[in-house]
Coordinates of N, CA and C in Angstrom, one line a residue:
X1252 N 0.5 5.8 14.1 CA 0.6 5.4 12.7 C -0.5 6.1 11.9
X1253 N -0.1 6.4 10.7 CA -1.1 6.9 9.7 C -1.0 6.1 8.4
X1254 N -1.9 6.5 7.5 CA -1.9 5.8 6.2 C -0.6 5.8 5.5
X1255 N 0.1 6.9 5.5 CA 1.4 6.9 4.8 C 2.4 6.0 5.5
X1256 N 2.4 6.0 6.8 CA 3.4 5.2 7.5 C 3.1 3.7 7.3
X1257 N 1.8 3.4 7.2 CA 1.4 2.0 6.9 C 1.9 1.6 5.6
X1258 N 1.7 2.4 4.6 CA 2.2 2.1 3.2 C 3.7 1.8 3.2
X1259 N 4.4 2.7 3.8 CA 5.9 2.6 3.8 C 6.3 1.3 4.5
X1260 N 5.6 1.0 5.6 CA 5.9 -0.3 6.3 C 5.6 -1.5 5.5
X1261 N 4.5 -1.4 4.7 CA 4.1 -2.6 3.9 C 5.1 -2.7 2.7
X1262 N 5.6 -1.6 2.1 CA 6.6 -1.7 1.1 C 7.8 -2.3 1.6
X1263 N 8.3 -1.9 2.8 CA 9.5 -2.4 3.4 C 9.4 -3.9 3.7
X1264 N 8.3 -4.3 4.2 CA 8.2 -5.7 4.6 C 7.8 -6.7 3.5
X1265 N 7.1 -6.2 2.5 CA 6.7 -7.1 1.4 C 7.7 -7.0 0.3
X1266 N 8.6 -6.1 0.3 CA 9.7 -5.9 -0.7 C 9.1 -5.8 -2.1
X1267 N 7.9 -5.2 -2.2 CA 7.3 -5.0 -3.5 C 6.3 -3.9 -3.5
X1268 N 6.6 -2.8 -4.3 CA 5.7 -1.6 -4.3 C 4.3 -2.0 -4.7
X1269 N 4.2 -2.7 -5.8 CA 2.9 -3.0 -6.3 C 2.0 -3.8 -5.4
X1270 N 2.6 -4.9 -4.8 CA 1.9 -5.7 -3.9 C 1.5 -4.9 -2.6
X1271 N 2.4 -4.1 -2.1 CA 2.0 -3.2 -1.0 C 0.9 -2.2 -1.4
X1272 N 1.0 -1.7 -2.6 CA -0.1 -0.8 -3.0 C -1.4 -1.4 -3.0
X1273 N -1.5 -2.6 -3.6 CA -2.8 -3.3 -3.6 C -3.3 -3.6 -2.2
X1274 N -2.4 -4.1 -1.4 CA -2.8 -4.4 0.0 C -3.3 -3.2 0.7
X1275 N -2.6 -2.1 0.5 CA -2.9 -0.8 1.2 C -4.3 -0.4 0.7
X1276 N -4.6 -0.5 -0.6 CA -6.0 -0.1 -1.1 C -7.0 -1.0 -0.4
X1277 N -6.8 -2.3 -0.4 CA -7.7 -3.2 0.2 C -8.0 -2.8 1.7
X1278 N -6.9 -2.5 2.4 CA -7.1 -2.1 3.8 C -7.9 -0.7 3.9
X1279 N -7.5 0.2 3.0 CA -8.2 1.5 3.0 C -9.7 1.3 2.7
X1280 N -10.1 0.3 1.9 CA -11.5 0.0 1.6 C -12.1 -0.9 2.6
X1281 N -11.4 -1.2 3.7 CA -11.9 -2.0 4.8 C -12.2 -3.4 4.5
X1282 N -11.4 -4.0 3.6 CA -11.6 -5.4 3.2 C -11.2 -6.3 4.4
X1283 N -10.6 -5.8 5.4 CA -10.3 -6.6 6.6 C -11.5 -6.7 7.5
X1284 N -12.5 -5.9 7.2 CA -13.8 -5.9 8.0 C -14.9 -6.6 7.3
X1285 N -15.0 -6.3 6.0 CA -16.1 -6.8 5.2 C -15.5 -7.1 3.8
X1286 N -16.1 -8.1 3.1 CA -15.6 -8.5 1.8 C -15.8 -7.3 0.9
X1287 N -14.8 -7.1 0.0 CA -14.7 -6.0 -0.9 C -14.8 -6.4 -2.3
X1288 N -15.8 -5.9 -3.0 CA -16.0 -6.2 -4.4 C -15.1 -5.3 -5.3
X1289 N -14.3 -5.8 -6.1 CA -13.3 -5.0 -6.9 C -13.1 -5.6 -8.3
X1290 N -12.5 -4.8 -9.2 CA -12.0 -5.3 -10.4 C -10.5 -4.8 -10.5
X1291 N -9.7 -5.6 -11.1 CA -8.3 -5.2 -11.3 C -8.2 -3.9 -12.0
X1292 N -9.0 -3.7 -13.1 CA -9.0 -2.5 -13.9 C -9.4 -1.3 -13.1
X1293 N -10.4 -1.4 -12.3 CA -10.8 -0.2 -11.5 C -9.8 0.1 -10.4
X1294 N -9.2 -0.9 -9.8 CA -8.1 -0.6 -8.8 C -7.0 0.1 -9.5
X1295 N -6.5 -0.4 -10.6 CA -5.4 0.2 -11.4 C -5.7 1.6 -11.8
X1296 N -6.9 1.8 -12.3 CA -7.3 3.2 -12.9 C -7.6 4.2 -11.8
X1297 N -8.6 3.8 -10.9 CA -9.1 4.7 -9.9 C -8.3 4.8 -8.7
X1298 N -8.0 3.7 -8.1 CA -7.3 3.7 -6.8 C -5.8 4.0 -6.9
X1299 N -5.2 3.4 -7.9 CA -3.8 3.6 -8.1 C -3.4 4.5 -9.2
X1300 N -4.3 5.3 -9.7 CA -4.1 6.4 -10.7 C -3.2 6.0 -11.8
X1301 N -3.4 4.7 -12.3 CA -2.7 4.2 -13.5 C -1.2 4.1 -13.3
X1302 N -0.7 4.1 -12.0 CA 0.7 3.9 -11.7 C 1.1 2.4 -11.8
X1303 N 0.0 1.6 -11.7 CA 0.2 0.1 -11.8 C -0.8 -0.4 -12.8
X1304 N -0.3 -1.3 -13.7 CA -1.2 -1.8 -14.7 C -2.2 -2.8 -14.1
X1305 N -3.3 -3.1 -14.9 CA -4.3 -4.0 -14.5 C -3.7 -5.4 -14.3
X1306 N -2.8 -5.8 -15.2 CA -2.2 -7.2 -15.1 C -1.3 -7.2 -13.9
X1307 N -0.7 -6.1 -13.5 CA 0.2 -6.1 -12.3 C -0.7 -6.2 -11.1
X1308 N -1.9 -5.6 -11.1 CA -2.8 -5.7 -9.9 C -3.2 -7.1 -9.8
X1309 N -3.5 -7.8 -10.9 CA -3.9 -9.2 -10.9 C -2.8 -10.1 -10.2
X1310 N -1.6 -9.8 -10.7 CA -0.4 -10.6 -10.1 C -0.3 -10.3 -8.6
X1311 N -0.5 -9.1 -8.2 CA -0.4 -8.7 -6.8 C -1.4 -9.4 -6.0
X1312 N -2.7 -9.5 -6.5 CA -3.7 -10.2 -5.9 C -3.4 -11.7 -5.7
X1313 N -2.8 -12.3 -6.7 CA -2.4 -13.7 -6.7 C -1.3 -13.9 -5.6
X1314 N -0.3 -13.0 -5.6 CA 0.8 -13.1 -4.6 C 0.2 -12.9 -3.2
X1315 N -0.6 -12.0 -3.0 CA -1.2 -11.7 -1.6 C -2.0 -13.0 -1.2
X1316 N -2.8 -13.5 -2.1 CA -3.6 -14.7 -1.8 C -2.7 -15.9 -1.5
X1317 N -1.6 -16.1 -2.3 CA -0.7 -17.2 -2.1 C 0.1 -17.1 -0.8
X1318 N 0.3 -15.8 -0.3 CA 1.0 -15.6 1.0 C 0.0 -15.7 2.2
X1319 N -1.3 -15.8 1.9 CA -2.3 -15.9 3.0 C -2.7 -14.5 3.6
X1320 N -2.4 -13.5 2.9 CA -2.8 -12.1 3.4 C -4.3 -11.8 3.0
X1321 N -4.7 -12.4 1.9 CA -6.1 -12.2 1.4 C -6.7 -13.5 1.0
X1322 N -8.1 -13.5 1.0 CA -8.8 -14.6 0.3 C -9.6 -14.0 -0.8
X1323 N -9.8 -14.7 -1.9 CA -10.4 -14.2 -3.1 C -11.5 -15.2 -3.6
X1324 N -12.6 -14.6 -3.9 CA -13.7 -15.3 -4.5 C -14.0 -14.6 -5.9
X1325 N -13.8 -15.4 -6.9 CA -14.0 -14.8 -8.3 C -15.3 -15.3 -8.8
X1326 N -16.1 -14.3 -9.3 CA -17.3 -14.6 -10.0 C -17.2 -14.2 -11.4
X1327 N -17.5 -15.1 -12.3 CA -17.3 -14.8 -13.8 C -18.1 -13.6 -14.2
X1328 N -17.5 -12.7 -14.9 CA -18.1 -11.5 -15.5 C -18.6 -10.5 -14.4
X1329 N -18.2 -10.6 -13.2 CA -18.5 -9.7 -12.2 C -17.3 -9.3 -11.4
X1330 N -17.5 -8.6 -10.3 CA -16.4 -8.2 -9.4 C -15.8 -9.4 -8.7
X1331 N -14.6 -9.2 -8.4 CA -13.9 -10.2 -7.6 C -14.1 -9.8 -6.1
X1332 N -14.4 -10.7 -5.2 CA -14.7 -10.4 -3.8 C -13.4 -10.8 -3.0
X1333 N -12.9 -9.8 -2.3 CA -11.6 -10.0 -1.6 C -11.8 -9.7 -0.1
X1334 N -11.2 -10.5 0.7 CA -11.2 -10.3 2.2 C -9.8 -10.3 2.6
X1335 N -9.4 -9.4 3.4 CA -8.0 -9.3 4.0 C -8.0 -10.1 5.3
X1336 N -7.0 -10.9 5.4 CA -6.7 -11.6 6.7 C -6.0 -10.6 7.6
X1337 N -6.8 -9.9 8.4 CA -6.3 -8.9 9.3 C -5.2 -9.5 10.2
X1338 N -5.4 -10.7 10.8 CA -4.4 -11.2 11.7 C -3.1 -11.5 11.0
X1339 N -3.1 -11.9 9.8 CA -1.9 -12.1 9.0 C -1.1 -10.8 8.8
X1340 N -1.9 -9.8 8.4 CA -1.2 -8.5 8.2 C -0.7 -7.9 9.5
X1341 N -1.4 -8.0 10.5 CA -0.9 -7.5 11.8 C 0.3 -8.3 12.2
X1342 N 0.4 -9.6 12.0 CA 1.5 -10.4 12.3 C 2.7 -9.9 11.5
X1343 N 2.5 -9.6 10.2 CA 3.6 -9.1 9.4 C 4.1 -7.8 10.0
X1344 N 3.2 -6.9 10.4 CA 3.6 -5.6 10.9 C 4.3 -5.7 12.3
X1345 N 4.0 -6.7 13.0 CA 4.6 -6.9 14.4 C 6.1 -7.2 14.3
X1346 N 6.6 -7.8 13.2 CA 8.0 -8.2 13.1 C 8.8 -6.9 13.0
X1347 N 9.8 -6.9 13.9 CA 10.7 -5.7 14.0 C 11.6 -5.6 12.8
X1348 N 11.8 -4.4 12.4 CA 12.7 -4.1 11.2 C 13.9 -3.5 11.8
X1349 N 15.1 -3.7 11.2 CA 16.3 -3.1 11.6 C 16.2 -1.6 11.5
X1350 N 16.7 -0.8 12.5 CA 16.5 0.6 12.5 C 17.2 1.4 11.4
X1351 N 18.1 0.7 10.7 CA 18.8 1.3 9.6 C 18.0 1.4 8.3
X1352 N 16.9 0.6 8.2 CA 16.1 0.6 7.0 C 15.4 1.9 6.9
X1353 N 15.1 2.3 5.6 CA 14.5 3.6 5.3 C 13.1 3.8 6.0
X1354 N 12.4 2.7 6.2 CA 11.0 2.8 6.7 C 11.0 3.2 8.2
X1355 N 12.1 2.9 8.9 CA 12.1 3.2 10.3 C 13.2 4.1 10.8
X1356 N 14.1 4.4 9.9 CA 15.2 5.2 10.2 C 14.8 6.6 10.8
X1357 N 15.5 7.1 11.8 CA 15.2 8.4 12.3 C 16.4 9.3 12.0
X1358 N 17.3 8.9 11.1 CA 18.5 9.6 10.6 C 18.1 10.9 10.0
X1359 N 18.8 12.0 10.4 CA 18.6 13.3 9.8 C 19.9 13.5 8.9
X1360 N 19.7 14.1 7.8 CA 20.9 14.5 6.9 C 20.5 15.7 6.1
X1361 N 21.6 16.3 5.5 CA 21.5 17.6 4.9 C 20.4 17.7 3.8
X1362 N 20.3 16.6 3.0 CA 19.3 16.6 1.9 C 17.9 16.9 2.5
X1363 N 17.6 16.3 3.6 CA 16.2 16.5 4.2 C 16.0 18.0 4.5
X1364 N 17.0 18.7 5.0 CA 16.9 20.1 5.3 C 16.6 20.9 4.0
X1365 N 17.4 20.5 2.9 CA 17.2 21.2 1.6 C 15.8 20.9 1.1
X1366 N 15.3 19.7 1.2 CA 14.0 19.3 0.7 C 12.9 20.1 1.5
X1367 N 13.0 20.1 2.8 CA 12.0 20.8 3.6 C 12.0 22.3 3.2
X1368 N 13.2 22.9 3.0 CA 13.3 24.3 2.6 C 12.6 24.5 1.3
X1369 N 12.9 23.6 0.3 CA 12.3 23.7 -1.0 C 10.7 23.6 -0.9
X1370 N 10.2 22.7 -0.1 CA 8.8 22.5 0.1 C 8.2 23.8 0.7
X1371 N 8.9 24.3 1.7 CA 8.4 25.6 2.3 C 8.3 26.7 1.4
X1372 N 9.3 26.8 0.5 CA 9.3 27.9 -0.5 C 8.2 27.7 -1.5
X1373 N 7.9 26.4 -1.9 CA 6.8 26.1 -2.8 C 5.5 26.5 -2.2
X1374 N 5.3 26.2 -0.9 CA 4.1 26.5 -0.3 C 3.9 28.0 -0.1
X1375 N 4.9 28.7 0.1 CA 4.9 30.2 0.2 C 4.4 30.8 -1.2
X1376 N 4.9 30.2 -2.3 CA 4.5 30.7 -3.6 C 3.0 30.4 -3.9
X1377 N 2.5 29.3 -3.4 CA 1.1 28.9 -3.6 C 0.2 29.8 -2.8
X1378 N 0.7 30.2 -1.6 CA -0.1 31.0 -0.7 C -0.1 32.5 -1.2
X1379 N 0.9 32.9 -1.9 CA 1.0 34.3 -2.4 C 0.1 34.6 -3.5

């Protein structure tokens, strides 16, 4: 497994891109090992490159906490302290997914060949 595979698995299992993104960032920042100090604004701007709004990050934090994947300690006018429940996330990832789902499919099809060819030609142009 690598970071990209983990993200795809989280999206597939949580059925929500934003929630998976926030959980992935928390795992990347090792919040499963030690409490992580964060603000929703910093996560939205710096970690998620403004692809997710600050309010959406807050909602994702609430959803993750409600589902038992994280615990949150809020300090007024300072960072929010977040811990990831590693056991809960590992339990989520242990559940088997049907092999037809995009996250686990090994299906090969023509578009993939065209995309790989296009990527190869783009890389050749960069190298030239």
